[in-house]
PDB file of C-alpha atoms in Angstrom:
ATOM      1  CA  UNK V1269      40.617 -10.081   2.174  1.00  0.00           C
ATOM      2  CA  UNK V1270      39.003 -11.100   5.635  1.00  0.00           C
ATOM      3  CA  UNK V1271      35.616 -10.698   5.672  1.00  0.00           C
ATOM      4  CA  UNK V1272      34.175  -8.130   8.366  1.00  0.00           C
ATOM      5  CA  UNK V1273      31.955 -10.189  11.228  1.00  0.00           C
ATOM      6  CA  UNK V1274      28.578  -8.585  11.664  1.00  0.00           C
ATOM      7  CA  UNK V1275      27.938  -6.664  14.685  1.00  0.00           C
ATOM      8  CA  UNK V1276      24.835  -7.128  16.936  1.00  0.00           C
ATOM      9  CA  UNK V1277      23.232  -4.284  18.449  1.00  0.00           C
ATOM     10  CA  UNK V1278      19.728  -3.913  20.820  1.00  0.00           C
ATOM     11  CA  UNK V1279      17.208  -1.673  19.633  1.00  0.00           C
ATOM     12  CA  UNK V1280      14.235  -0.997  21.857  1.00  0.00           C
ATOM     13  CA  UNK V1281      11.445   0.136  19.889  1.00  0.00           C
ATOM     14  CA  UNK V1282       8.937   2.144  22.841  1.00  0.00           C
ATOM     15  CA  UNK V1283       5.722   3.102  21.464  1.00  0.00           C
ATOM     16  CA  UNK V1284       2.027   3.999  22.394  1.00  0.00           C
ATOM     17  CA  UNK V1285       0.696   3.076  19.216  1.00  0.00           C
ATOM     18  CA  UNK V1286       1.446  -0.110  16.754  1.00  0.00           C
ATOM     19  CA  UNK V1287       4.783   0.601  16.252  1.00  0.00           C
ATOM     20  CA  UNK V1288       4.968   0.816  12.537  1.00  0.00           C
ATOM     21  CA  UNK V1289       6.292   3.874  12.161  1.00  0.00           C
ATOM     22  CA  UNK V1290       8.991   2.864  14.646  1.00  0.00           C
ATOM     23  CA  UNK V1291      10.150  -0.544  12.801  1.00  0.00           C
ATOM     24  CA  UNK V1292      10.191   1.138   9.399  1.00  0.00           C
ATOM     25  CA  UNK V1293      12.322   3.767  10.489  1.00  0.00           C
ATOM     26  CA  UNK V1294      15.293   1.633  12.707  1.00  0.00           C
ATOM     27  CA  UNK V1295      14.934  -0.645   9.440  1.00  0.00           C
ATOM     28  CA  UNK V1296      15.923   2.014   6.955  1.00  0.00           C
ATOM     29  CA  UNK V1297      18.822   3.709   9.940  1.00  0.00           C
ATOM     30  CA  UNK V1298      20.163   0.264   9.949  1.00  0.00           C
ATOM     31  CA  UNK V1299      20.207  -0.764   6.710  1.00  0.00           C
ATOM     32  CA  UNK V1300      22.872   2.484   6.097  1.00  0.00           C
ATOM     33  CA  UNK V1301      25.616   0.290   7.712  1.00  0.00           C
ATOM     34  CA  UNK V1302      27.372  -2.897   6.855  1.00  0.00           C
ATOM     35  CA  UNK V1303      27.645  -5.593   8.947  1.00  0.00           C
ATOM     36  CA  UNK V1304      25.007  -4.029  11.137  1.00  0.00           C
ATOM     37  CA  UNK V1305      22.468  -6.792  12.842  1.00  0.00           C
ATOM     38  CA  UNK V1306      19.640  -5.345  15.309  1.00  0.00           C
ATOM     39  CA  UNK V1307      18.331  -7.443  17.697  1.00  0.00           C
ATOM     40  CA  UNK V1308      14.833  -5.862  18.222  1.00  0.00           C
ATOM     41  CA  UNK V1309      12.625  -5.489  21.235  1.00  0.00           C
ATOM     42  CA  UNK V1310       9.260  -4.098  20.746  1.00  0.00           C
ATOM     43  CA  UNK V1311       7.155  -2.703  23.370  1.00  0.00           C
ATOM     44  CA  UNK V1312       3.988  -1.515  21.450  1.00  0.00           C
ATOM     45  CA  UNK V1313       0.625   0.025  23.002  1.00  0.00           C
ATOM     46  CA  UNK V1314       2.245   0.964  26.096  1.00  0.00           C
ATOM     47  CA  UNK V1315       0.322   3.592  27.551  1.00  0.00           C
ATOM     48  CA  UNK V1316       0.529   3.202  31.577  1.00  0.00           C
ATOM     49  CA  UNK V1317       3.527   4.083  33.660  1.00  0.00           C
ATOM     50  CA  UNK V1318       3.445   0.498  35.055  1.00  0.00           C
ATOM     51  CA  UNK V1319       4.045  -0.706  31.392  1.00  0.00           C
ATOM     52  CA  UNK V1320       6.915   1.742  31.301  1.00  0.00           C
ATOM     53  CA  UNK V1321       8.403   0.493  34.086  1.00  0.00           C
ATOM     54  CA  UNK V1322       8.850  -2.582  32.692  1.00  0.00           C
ATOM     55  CA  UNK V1323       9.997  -1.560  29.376  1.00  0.00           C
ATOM     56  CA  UNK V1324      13.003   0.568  31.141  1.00  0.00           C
ATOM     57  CA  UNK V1325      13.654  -2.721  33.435  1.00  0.00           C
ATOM     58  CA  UNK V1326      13.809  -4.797  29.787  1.00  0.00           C
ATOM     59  CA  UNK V1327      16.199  -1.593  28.403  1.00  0.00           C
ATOM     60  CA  UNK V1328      18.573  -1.950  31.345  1.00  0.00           C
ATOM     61  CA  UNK V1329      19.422  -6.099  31.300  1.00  0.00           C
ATOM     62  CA  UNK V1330      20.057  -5.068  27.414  1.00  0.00           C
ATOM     63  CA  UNK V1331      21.456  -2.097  26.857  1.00  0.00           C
ATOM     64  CA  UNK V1332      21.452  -0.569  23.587  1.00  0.00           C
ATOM     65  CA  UNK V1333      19.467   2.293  21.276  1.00  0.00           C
ATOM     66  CA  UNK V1334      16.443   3.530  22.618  1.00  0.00           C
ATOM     67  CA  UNK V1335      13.812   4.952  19.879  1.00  0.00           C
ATOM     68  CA  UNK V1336      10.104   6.051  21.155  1.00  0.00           C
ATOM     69  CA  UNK V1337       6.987   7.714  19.814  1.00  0.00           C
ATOM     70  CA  UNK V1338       4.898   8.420  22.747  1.00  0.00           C
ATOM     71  CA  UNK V1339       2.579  10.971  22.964  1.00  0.00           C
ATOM     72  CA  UNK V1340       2.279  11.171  27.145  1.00  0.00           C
ATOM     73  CA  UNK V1341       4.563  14.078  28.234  1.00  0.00           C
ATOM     74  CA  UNK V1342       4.929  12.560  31.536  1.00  0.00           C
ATOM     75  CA  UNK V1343       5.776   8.865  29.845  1.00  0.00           C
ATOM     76  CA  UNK V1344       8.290  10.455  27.861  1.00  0.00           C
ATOM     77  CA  UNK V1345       9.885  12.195  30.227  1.00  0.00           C
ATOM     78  CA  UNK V1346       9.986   9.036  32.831  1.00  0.00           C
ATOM     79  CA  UNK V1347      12.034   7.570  29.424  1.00  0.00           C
ATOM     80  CA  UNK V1348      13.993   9.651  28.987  1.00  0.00           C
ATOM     81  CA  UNK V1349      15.275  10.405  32.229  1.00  0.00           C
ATOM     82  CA  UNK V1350      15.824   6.287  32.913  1.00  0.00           C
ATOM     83  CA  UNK V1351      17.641   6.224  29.236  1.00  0.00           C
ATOM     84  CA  UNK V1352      19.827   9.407  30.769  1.00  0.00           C
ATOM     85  CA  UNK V1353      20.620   7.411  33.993  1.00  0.00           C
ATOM     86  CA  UNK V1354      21.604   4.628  32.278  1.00  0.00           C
ATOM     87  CA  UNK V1355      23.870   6.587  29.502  1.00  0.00           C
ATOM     88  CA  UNK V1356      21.818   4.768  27.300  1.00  0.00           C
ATOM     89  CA  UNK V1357      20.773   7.344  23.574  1.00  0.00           C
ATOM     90  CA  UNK V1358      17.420   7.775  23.467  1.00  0.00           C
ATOM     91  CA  UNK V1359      15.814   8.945  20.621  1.00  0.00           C
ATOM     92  CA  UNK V1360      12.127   9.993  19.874  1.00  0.00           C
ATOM     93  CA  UNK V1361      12.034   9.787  16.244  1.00  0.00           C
ATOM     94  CA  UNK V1362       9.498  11.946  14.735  1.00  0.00           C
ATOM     95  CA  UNK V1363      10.327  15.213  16.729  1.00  0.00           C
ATOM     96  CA  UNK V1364      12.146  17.007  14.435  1.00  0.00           C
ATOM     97  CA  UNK V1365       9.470  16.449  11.744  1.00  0.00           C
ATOM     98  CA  UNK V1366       6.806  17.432  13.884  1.00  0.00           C
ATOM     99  CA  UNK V1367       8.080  20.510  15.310  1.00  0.00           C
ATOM    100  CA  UNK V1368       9.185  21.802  11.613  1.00  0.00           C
ATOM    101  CA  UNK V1369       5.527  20.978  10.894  1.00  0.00           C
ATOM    102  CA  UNK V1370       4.696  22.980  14.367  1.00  0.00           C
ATOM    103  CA  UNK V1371       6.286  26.266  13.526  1.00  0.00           C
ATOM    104  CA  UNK V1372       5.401  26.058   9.988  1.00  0.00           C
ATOM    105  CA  UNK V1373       1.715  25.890  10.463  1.00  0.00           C
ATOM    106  CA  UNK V1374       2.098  28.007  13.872  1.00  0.00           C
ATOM    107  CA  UNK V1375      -0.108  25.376  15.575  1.00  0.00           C
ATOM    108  CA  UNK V1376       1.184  23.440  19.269  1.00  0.00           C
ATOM    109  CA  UNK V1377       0.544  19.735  19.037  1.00  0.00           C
ATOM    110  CA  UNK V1378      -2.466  17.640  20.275  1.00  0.00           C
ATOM    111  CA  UNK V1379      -0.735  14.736  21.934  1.00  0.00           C
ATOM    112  CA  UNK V1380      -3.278  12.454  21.420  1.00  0.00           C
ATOM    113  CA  UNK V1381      -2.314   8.668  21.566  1.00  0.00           C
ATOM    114  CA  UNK V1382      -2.898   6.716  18.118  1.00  0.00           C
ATOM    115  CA  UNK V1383      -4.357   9.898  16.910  1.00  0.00           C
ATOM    116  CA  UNK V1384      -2.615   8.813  12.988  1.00  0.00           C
ATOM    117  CA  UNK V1385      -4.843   5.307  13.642  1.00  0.00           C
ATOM    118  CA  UNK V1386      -7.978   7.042  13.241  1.00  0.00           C
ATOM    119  CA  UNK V1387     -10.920   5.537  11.922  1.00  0.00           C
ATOM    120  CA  UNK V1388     -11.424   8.211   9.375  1.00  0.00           C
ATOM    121  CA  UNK V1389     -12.540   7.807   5.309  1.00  0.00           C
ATOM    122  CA  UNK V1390      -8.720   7.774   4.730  1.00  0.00           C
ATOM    123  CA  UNK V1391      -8.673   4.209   6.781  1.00  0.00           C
ATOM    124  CA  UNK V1392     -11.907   2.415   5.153  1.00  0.00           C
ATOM    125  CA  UNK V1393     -10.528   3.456   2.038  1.00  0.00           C
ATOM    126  CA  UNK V1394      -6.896   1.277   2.378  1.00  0.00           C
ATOM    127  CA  UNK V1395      -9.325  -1.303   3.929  1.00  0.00           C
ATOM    128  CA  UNK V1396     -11.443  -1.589   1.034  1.00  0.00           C
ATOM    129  CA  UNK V1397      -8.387  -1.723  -1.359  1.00  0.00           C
ATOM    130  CA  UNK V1398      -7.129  -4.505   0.585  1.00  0.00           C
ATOM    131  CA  UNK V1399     -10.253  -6.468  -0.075  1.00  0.00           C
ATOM    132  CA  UNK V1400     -10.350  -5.451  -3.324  1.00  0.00           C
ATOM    133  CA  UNK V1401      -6.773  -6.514  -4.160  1.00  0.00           C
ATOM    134  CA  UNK V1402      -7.358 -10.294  -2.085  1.00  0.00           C
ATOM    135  CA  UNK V1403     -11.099 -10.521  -4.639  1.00  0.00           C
ATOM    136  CA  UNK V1404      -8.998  -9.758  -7.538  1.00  0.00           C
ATOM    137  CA  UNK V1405      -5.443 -11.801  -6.945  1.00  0.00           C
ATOM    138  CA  UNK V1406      -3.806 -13.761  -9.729  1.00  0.00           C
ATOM    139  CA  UNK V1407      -6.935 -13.090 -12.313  1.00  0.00           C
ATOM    140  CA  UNK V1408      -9.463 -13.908 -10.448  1.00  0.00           C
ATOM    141  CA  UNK V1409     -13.080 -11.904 -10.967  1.00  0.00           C
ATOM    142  CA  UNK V1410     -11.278 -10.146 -14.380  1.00  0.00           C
ATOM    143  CA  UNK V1411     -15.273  -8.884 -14.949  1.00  0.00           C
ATOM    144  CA  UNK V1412     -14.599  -6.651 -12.488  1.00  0.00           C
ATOM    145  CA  UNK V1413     -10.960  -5.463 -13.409  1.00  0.00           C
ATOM    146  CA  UNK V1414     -12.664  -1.948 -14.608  1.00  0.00           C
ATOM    147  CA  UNK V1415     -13.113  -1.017 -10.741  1.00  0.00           C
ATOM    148  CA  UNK V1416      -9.710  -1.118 -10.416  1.00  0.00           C
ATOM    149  CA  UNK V1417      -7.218   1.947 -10.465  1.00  0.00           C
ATOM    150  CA  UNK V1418      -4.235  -0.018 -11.350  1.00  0.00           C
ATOM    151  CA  UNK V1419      -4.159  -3.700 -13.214  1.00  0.00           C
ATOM    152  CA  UNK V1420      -0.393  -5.487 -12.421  1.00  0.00           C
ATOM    153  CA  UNK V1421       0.388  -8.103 -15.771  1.00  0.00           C
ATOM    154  CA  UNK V1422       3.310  -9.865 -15.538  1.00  0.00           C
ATOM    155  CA  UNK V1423       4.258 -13.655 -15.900  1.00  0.00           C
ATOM    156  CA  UNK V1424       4.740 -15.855 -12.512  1.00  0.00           C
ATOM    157  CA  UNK V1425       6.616 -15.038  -9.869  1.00  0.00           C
ATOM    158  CA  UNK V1426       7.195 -10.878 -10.543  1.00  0.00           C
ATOM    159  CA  UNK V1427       6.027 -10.157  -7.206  1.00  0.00           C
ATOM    160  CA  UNK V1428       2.191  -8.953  -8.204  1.00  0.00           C
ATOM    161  CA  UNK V1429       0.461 -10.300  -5.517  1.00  0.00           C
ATOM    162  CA  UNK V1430       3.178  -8.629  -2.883  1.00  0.00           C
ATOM    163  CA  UNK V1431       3.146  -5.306  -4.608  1.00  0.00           C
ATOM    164  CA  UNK V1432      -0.946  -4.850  -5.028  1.00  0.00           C
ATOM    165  CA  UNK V1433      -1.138  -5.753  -1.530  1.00  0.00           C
ATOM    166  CA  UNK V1434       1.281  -3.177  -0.730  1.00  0.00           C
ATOM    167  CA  UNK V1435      -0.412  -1.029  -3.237  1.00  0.00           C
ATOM    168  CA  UNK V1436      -3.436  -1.238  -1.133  1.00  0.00           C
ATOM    169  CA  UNK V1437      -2.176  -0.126   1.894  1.00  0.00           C
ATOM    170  CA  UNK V1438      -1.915   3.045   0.299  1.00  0.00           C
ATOM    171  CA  UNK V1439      -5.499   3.123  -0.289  1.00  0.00           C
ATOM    172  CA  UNK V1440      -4.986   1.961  -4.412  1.00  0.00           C
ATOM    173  CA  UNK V1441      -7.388  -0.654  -5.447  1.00  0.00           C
ATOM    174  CA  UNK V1442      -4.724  -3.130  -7.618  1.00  0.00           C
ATOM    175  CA  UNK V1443      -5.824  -6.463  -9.608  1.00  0.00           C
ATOM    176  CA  UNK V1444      -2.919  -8.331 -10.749  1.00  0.00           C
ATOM    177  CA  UNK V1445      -3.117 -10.782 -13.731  1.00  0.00           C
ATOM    178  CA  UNK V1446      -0.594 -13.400 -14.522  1.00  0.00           C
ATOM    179  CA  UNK V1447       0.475 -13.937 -18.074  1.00  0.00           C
ATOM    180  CA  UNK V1448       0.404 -18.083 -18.448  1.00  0.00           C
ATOM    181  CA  UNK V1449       2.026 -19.714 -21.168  1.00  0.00           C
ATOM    182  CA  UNK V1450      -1.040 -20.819 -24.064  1.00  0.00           C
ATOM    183  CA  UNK V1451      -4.027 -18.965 -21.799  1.00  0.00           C
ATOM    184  CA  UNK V1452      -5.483 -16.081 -22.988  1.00  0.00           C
ATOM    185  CA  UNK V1453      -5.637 -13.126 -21.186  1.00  0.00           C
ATOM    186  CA  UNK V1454      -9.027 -11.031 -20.307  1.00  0.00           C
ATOM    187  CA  UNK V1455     -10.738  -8.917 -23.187  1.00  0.00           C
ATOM    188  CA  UNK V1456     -11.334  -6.745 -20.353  1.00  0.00           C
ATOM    189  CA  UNK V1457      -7.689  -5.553 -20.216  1.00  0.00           C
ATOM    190  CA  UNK V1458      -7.603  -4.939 -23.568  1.00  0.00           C
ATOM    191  CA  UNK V1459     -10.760  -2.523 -23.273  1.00  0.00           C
ATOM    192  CA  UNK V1460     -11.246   1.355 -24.228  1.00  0.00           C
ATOM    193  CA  UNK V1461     -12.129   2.225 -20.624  1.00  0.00           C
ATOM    194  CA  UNK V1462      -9.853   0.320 -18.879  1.00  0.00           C
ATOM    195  CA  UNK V1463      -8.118   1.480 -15.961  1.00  0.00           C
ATOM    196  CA  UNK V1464      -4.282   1.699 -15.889  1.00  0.00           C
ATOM    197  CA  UNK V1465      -2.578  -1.308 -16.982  1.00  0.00           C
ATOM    198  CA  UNK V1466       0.776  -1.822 -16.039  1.00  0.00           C
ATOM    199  CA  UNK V1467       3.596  -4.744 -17.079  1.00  0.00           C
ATOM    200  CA  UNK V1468       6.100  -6.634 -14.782  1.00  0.00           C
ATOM    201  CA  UNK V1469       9.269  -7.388 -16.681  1.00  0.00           C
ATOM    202  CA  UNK V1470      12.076  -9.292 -15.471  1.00  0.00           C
ATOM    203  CA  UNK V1471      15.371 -10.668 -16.397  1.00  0.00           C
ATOM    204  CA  UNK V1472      14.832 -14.204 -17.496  1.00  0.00           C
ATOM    205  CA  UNK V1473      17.998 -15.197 -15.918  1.00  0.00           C
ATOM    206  CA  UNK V1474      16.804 -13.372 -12.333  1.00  0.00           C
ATOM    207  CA  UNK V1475      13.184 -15.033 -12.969  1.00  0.00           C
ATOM    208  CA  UNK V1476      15.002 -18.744 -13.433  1.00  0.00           C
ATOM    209  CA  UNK V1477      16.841 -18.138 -10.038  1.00  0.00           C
ATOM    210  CA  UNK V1478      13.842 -16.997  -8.251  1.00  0.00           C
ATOM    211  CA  UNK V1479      11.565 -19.964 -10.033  1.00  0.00           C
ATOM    212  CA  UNK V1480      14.293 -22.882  -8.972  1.00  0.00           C
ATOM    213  CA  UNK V1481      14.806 -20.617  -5.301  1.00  0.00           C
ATOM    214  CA  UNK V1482      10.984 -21.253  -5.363  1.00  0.00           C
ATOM    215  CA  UNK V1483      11.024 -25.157  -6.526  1.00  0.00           C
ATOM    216  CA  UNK V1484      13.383 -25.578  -3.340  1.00  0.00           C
ATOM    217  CA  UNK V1485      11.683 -24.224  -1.120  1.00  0.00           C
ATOM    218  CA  UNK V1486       8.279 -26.052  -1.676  1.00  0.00           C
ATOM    219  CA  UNK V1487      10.695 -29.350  -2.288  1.00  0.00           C
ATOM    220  CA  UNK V1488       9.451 -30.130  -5.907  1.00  0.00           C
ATOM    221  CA  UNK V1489      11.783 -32.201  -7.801  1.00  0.00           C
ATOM    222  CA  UNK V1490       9.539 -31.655 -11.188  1.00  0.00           C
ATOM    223  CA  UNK V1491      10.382 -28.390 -12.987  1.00  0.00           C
ATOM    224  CA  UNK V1492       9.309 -28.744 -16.688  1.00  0.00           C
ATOM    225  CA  UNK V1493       9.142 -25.451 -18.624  1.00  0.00           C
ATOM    226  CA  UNK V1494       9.126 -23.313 -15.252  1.00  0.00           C
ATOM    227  CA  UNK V1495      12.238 -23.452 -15.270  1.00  0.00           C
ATOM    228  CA  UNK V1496      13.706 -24.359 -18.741  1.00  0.00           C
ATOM    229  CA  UNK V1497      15.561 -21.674 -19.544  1.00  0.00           C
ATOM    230  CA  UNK V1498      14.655 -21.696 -23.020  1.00  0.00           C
ATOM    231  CA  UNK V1499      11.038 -21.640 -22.350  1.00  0.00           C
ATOM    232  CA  UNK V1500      11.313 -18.704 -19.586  1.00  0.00           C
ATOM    233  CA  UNK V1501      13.223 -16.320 -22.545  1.00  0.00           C
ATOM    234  CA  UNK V1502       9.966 -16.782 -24.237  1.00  0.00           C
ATOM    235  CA  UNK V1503       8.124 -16.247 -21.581  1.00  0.00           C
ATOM    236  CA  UNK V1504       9.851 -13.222 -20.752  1.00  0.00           C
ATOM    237  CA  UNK V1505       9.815 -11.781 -24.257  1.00  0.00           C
ATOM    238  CA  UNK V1506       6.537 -12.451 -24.878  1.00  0.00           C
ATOM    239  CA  UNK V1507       5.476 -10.543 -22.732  1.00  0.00           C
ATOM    240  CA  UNK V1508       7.707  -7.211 -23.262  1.00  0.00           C
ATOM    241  CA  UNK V1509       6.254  -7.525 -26.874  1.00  0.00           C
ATOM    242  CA  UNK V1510       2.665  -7.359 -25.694  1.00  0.00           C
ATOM    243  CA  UNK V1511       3.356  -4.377 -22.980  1.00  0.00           C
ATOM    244  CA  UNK V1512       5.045  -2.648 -26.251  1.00  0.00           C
ATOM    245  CA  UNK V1513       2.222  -3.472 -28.304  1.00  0.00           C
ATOM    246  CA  UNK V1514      -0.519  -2.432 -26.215  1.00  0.00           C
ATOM    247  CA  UNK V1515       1.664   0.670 -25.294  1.00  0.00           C
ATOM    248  CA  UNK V1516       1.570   0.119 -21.643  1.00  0.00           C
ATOM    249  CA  UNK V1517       3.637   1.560 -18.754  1.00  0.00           C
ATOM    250  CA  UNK V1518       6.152  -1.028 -17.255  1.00  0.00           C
ATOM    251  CA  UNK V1519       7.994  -1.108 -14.398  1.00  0.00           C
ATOM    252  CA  UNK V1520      11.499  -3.878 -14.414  1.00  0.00           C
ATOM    253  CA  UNK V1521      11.055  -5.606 -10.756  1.00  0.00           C
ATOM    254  CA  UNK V1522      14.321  -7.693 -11.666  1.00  0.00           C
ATOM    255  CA  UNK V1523      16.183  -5.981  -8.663  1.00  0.00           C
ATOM    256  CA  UNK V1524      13.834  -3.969  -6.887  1.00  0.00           C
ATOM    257  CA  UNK V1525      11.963  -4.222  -3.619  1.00  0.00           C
ATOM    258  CA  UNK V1526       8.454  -4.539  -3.168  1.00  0.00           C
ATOM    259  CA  UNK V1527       8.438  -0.663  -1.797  1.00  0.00           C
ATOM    260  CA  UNK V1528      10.094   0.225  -4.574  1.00  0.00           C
ATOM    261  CA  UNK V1529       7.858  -1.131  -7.594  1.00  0.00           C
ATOM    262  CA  UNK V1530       4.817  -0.078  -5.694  1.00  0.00           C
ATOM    263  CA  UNK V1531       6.272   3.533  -5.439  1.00  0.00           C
ATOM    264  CA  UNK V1532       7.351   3.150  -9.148  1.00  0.00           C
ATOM    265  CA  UNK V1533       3.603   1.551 -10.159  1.00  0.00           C
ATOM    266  CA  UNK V1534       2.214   4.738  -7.820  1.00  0.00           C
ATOM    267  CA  UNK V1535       4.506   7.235 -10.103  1.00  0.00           C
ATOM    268  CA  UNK V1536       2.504   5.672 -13.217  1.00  0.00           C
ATOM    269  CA  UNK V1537      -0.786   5.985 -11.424  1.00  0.00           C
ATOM    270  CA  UNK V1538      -0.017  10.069 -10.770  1.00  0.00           C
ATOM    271  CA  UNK V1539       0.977  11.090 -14.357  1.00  0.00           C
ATOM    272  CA  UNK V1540      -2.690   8.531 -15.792  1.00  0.00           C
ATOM    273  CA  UNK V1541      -4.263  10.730 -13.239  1.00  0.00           C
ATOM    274  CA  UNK V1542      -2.855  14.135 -14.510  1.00  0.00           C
ATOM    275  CA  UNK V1543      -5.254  15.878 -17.193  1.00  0.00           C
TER     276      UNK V1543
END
């Protein structure tokens, strides 16, 4: 059976703001086909119609899918009308949701530029949980894991670091402590008053592949019990007997995506939180 080539396509990405919302959505559209390669362009923070002007120049050498978030009524309709020109789509993505939202709560929209970047509690709050999660990566400060409102265990390399720091952009202050062959962990996980503590498992044979990936990559020839396969089945039922033991919540990461342990880790942190 031939195998299908992959097709390139331009995506503009056109927004007032940082763009986020922009790149997470094309991501998810194009990650629905097969085959499907976008080559992005990102105009971000473009809030004068001499930056527009450019952007629609850009759009028209390399035609393709047009997606905007811009708050400016007359930017989007300068846009729009050079996308409709050009018989280029053009696409601003959060419409729909916002004028649901509109008619639901019978209010009109304030148009404001970067008005969801707002330095508001809601902001310090993720930025603090950052900090927290960098003070308290990989077991470091464990006299302060009871501040936490989520403590990640897992042996090396089940993406803890990745998914507190994730976990923190959602305003959740996450410590992550790795389980290391003959060192003991912290008493303070194994406290009355601890906060949530949940365990990383993995396949061993998905762990040895990402271990030897790793080895590779950093160009270490010497692998020792890292990588021994019979040593990493310990490892990795060692640990599933001490998450049963100590009865905690555990999330497999074996196949899933940062986004998806955090929002399975987040899950856990809503039903500790119920009374």
């Amino acid at each position: 059976m031939r195998e299908r080539l992959a097709i390139y396509c331009n995506v503009h990405l056109v927004s007032d703001a940082t763009g986020e919302t922009l790149a997470g959505v094309m991501r998810a559209t194009c990650a629905q086909f097969d085959n499907i390669l976008p080559v992005e362009h990102s105009y971000f923070l473009v809030r004068s119609a001499r930056q527009l002007e450019r952007v629609i120049k850009e759009i028209e050498e390399a035609p393709g899918i047009v997606m905007f978030t811009l708050s400016n009524l007359e930017h989007r309709a300068l846009l729009e009308d050079a996308c409709k020109a050009m018989d280029m789509p053009c696409v601003a993505v959060l419409d729909p949701v916002l004028d649901i939202t509109s008619r639901y709560l019978g209010q009109e929209l304030n148009h404001r530029v970067g008005a969801a970047r707002k330095l508001n509690a809601e902001y310090f709050k993720r930025i603090d949980a950052l900090d927290f999660a960098m003070y308290h990566d990989d077991g470091q400060q464990h006299i302060e894991l009871s501040e936490a409102d989520v403590i990640l265990v897992g042996v090396s390399r089940t993406s803890k670091t990745p998914t507190s720091v994730y976990l923190a952009h959602r305003g959740v202050k996450a410590a992550n402590v790795p389980m290391v062959p003959g060192v003991p962990l912290p008493p303070e996980l194994f406290a009355k008053d601890r906060p949530l503590v949940v365990g990383l498992l993995i396949s061993a044979d998905r762990l040895i592949h990402i271990r030897r990936n790793r080895l590779v990559a950093m160009k270490e020839t010497r692998a020792g019990s890292y990588t021994d396969e019979e040593d990493v089945r310990r490892e990795v039922m060692d640990a599933q007997k001490l998450f049963e033991r100590e009865g905690w919540p555990t999330v497999d990461v074996s196949r899933r995506s940062i986004e998806e342990t955090a929002a399975a880790v987040l899950n856990l942190l809503a039903e500790h939180r119920e009374p």
